Short mmCIF file of C-alpha atoms in Angstrom, two decimals:
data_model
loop_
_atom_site.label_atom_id
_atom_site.label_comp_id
_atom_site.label_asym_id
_atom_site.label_seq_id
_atom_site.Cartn_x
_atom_site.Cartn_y
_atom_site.Cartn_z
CA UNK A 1 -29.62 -68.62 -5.18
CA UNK A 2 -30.65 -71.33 -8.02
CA UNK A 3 -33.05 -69.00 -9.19
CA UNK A 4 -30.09 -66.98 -10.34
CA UNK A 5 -28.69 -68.28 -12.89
CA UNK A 6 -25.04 -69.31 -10.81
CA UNK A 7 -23.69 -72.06 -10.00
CA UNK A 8 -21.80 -71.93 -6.42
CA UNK A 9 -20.22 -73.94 -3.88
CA UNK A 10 -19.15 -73.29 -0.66
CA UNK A 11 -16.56 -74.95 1.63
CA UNK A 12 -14.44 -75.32 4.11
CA UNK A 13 -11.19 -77.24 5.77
CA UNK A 14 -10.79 -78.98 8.91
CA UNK A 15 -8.43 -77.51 11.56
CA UNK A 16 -5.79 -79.71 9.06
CA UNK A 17 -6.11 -76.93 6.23
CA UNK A 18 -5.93 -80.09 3.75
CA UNK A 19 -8.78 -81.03 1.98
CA UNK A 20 -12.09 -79.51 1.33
CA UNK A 21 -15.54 -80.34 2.14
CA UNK A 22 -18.32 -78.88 0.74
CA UNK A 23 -20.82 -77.32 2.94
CA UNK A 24 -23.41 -75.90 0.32
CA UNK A 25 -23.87 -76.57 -3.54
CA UNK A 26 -25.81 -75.75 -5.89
CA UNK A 27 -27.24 -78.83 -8.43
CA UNK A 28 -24.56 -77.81 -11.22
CA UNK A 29 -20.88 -77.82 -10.26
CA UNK A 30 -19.52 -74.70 -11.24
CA UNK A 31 -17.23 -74.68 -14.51
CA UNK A 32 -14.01 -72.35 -14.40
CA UNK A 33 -15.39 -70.62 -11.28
CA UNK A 34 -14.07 -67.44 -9.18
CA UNK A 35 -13.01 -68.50 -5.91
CA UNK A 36 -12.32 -66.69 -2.74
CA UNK A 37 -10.41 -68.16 0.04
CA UNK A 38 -10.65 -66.65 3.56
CA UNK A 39 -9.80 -67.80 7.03
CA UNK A 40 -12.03 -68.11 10.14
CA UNK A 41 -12.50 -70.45 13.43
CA UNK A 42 -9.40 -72.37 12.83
CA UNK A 43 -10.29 -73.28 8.94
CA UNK A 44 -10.10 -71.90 5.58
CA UNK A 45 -13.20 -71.05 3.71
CA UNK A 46 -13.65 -71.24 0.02
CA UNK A 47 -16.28 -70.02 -2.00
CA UNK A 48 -17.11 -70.20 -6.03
CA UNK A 49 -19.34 -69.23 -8.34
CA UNK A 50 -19.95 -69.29 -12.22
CA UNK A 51 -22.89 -69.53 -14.62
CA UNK A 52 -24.83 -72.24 -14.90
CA UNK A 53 -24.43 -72.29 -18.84
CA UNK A 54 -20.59 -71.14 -18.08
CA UNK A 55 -18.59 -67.89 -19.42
CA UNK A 56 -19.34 -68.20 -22.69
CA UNK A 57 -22.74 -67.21 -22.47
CA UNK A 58 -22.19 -64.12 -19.98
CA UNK A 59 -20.26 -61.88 -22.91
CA UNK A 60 -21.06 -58.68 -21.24
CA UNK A 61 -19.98 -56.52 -19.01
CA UNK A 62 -22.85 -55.87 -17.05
CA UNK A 63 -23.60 -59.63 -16.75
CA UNK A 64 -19.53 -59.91 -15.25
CA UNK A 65 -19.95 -57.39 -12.53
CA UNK A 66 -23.53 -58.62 -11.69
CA UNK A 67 -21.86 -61.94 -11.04
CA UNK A 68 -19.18 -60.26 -8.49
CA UNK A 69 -21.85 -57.89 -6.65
CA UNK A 70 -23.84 -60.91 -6.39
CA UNK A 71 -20.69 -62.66 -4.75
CA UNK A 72 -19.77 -59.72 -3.02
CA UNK A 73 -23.16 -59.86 -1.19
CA UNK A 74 -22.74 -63.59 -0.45
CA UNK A 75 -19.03 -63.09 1.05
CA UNK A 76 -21.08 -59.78 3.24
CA UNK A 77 -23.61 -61.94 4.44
CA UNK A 78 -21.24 -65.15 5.16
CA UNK A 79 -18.96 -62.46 7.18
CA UNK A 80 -22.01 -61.59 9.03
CA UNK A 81 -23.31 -64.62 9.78
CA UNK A 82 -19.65 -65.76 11.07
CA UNK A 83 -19.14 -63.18 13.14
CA UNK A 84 -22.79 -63.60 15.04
CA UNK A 85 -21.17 -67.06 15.64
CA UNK A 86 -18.12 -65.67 16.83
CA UNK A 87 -20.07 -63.73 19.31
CA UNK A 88 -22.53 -66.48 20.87
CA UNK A 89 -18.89 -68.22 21.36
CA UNK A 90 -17.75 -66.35 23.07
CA UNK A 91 -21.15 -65.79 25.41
CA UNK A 92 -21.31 -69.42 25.83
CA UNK A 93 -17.25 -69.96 26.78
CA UNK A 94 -18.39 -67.00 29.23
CA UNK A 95 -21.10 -69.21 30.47
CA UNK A 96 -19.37 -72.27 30.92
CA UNK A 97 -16.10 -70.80 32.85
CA UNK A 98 -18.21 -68.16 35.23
CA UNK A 99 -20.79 -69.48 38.36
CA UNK A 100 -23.71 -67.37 37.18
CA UNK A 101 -25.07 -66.50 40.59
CA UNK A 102 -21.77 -64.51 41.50
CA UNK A 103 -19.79 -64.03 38.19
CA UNK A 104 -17.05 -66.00 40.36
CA UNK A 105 -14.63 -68.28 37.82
CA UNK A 106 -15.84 -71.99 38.16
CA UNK A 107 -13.68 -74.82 37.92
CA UNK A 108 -13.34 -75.12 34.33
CA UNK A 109 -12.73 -71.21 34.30
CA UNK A 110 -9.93 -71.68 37.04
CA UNK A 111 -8.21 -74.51 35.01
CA UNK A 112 -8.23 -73.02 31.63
CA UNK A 113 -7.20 -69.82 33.74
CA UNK A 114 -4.40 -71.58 35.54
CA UNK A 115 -3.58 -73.58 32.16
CA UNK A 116 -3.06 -70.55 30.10
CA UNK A 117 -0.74 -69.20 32.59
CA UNK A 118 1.12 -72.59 32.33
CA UNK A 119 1.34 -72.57 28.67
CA UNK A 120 2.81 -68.66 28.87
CA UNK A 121 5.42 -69.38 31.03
CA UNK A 122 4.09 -66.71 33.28
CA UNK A 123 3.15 -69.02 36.36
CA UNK A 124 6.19 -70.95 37.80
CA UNK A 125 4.86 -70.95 40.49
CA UNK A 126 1.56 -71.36 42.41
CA UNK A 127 -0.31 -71.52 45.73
CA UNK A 128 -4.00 -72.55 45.98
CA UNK A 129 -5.81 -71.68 48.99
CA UNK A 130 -9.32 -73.17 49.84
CA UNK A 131 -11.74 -71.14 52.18
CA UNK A 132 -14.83 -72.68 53.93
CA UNK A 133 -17.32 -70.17 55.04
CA UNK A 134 -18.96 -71.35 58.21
CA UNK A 135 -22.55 -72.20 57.82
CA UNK A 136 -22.84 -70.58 54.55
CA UNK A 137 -26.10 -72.69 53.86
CA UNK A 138 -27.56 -70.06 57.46
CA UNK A 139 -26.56 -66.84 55.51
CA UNK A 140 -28.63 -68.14 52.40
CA UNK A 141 -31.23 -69.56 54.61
CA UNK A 142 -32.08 -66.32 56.70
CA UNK A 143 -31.08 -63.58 54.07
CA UNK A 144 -31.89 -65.23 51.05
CA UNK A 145 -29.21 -66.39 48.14
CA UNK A 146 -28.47 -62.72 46.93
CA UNK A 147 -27.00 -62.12 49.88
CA UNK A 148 -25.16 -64.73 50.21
CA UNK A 149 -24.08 -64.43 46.29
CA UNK A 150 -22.91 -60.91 47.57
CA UNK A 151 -21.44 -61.96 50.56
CA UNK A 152 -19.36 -64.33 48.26
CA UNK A 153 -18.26 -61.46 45.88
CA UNK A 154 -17.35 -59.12 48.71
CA UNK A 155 -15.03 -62.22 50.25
CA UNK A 156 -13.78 -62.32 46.70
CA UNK A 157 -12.95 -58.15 46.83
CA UNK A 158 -11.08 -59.40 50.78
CA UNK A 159 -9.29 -61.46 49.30
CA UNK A 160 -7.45 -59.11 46.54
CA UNK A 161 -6.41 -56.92 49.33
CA UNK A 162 -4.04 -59.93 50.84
CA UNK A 163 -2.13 -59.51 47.34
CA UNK A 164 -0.71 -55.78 48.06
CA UNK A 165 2.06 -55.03 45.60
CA UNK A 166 5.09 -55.27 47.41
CA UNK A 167 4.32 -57.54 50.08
CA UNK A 168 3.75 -60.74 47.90
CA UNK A 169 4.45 -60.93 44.41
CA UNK A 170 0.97 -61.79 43.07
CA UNK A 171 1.39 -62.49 39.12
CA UNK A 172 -2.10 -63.24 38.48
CA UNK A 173 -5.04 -63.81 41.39
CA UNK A 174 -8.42 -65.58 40.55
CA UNK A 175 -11.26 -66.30 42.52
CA UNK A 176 -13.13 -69.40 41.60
CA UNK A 177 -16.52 -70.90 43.27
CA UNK A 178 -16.69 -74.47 44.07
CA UNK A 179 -20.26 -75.43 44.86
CA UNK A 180 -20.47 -73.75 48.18
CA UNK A 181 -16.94 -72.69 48.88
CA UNK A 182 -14.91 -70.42 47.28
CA UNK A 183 -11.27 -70.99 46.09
CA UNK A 184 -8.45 -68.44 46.19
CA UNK A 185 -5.05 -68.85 43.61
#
């Protein structure tokens, strides 16, 4: 990008949408720059570029819309390279709320579950039920932990049928795995 003849700078704001810092510059500050502002991941994003000798040496046209192609292709690859971090987020929150051996909710996933619902105004109330599967450790000892990972997510499938429509009023259910036990909201 210094190669190019711009000067640029890109930043961003805190989750307090007050003050800028700048992430990436180049050696020049850019004089009378264009800017554009965009939101993402809580903050606002600012970005602005201008010619290293300034306008008054870019009198043409073609020099003007080379300028916005080549911020138009900055802004494209910025987008990209925000939304590939959107989606490895979102993996990882996966991965930190789910027991990866079942796909189960772990604790974290049950409170931020159980949270949410809080926050809503959809739970009032709640009831928390804790099952202990007797020797557990002999089902993963004799049959190997797939097995018992499966017996685990079929136990999870038993307990959804105890939430019938009609019979209890089940807002939400959620099956969470506590090291080896299983807990039932």
């Amino acid at each position: 990008m210094d190669k190019s003849g711009l000067a640029y700078r890109l930043e961003k704001t805190g989750f307090s949408y007050n003050d800028y810092a700048t992430i990436l510059e180049s050696d020049i500050a850019p004089t009378d720059p264009v800017s554009y502002t965009f939101s993402y991941g809580g903050c606002q994003w600012r970005i602005q570029l201008a010619p290293r000798e300034g306008w008054r040496v870019m009198g043409s046209f073609g020099a003007a819309a080379a300028l916005g192609l080549v911020a138009l292709f900055m802004l494209t690859a910025l987008t990209y390279i925000l939304l590939i971090m959107h989606d490895k987020q979102k993996g990882l929150r996966r991965l930190a709320m789910t027991d990866q051996l079942t796909g189960l909710l772990n604790r974290h996933g049950l409170e931020a579950a159980v949270k949410a619902k809080l926050n809503d105004g959809q739970l009032q109330q709640a009831l928390f039920v804790q099952l202990d599967i007797d020797e557990f450790k002999l089902i993963n000892d004799i049959n190997g932990h797939q097995v018992g990972d499966e017996a685990l997510r079929h136990l999870d499938g038993l307990c959804h049928l105890f939430g019938r429509p009609g019979r209890w009023k089940i807002a939400a259910r959620r099956i969470a795995r506590f090291g080896y036990g299983t807990l039932h909201s």
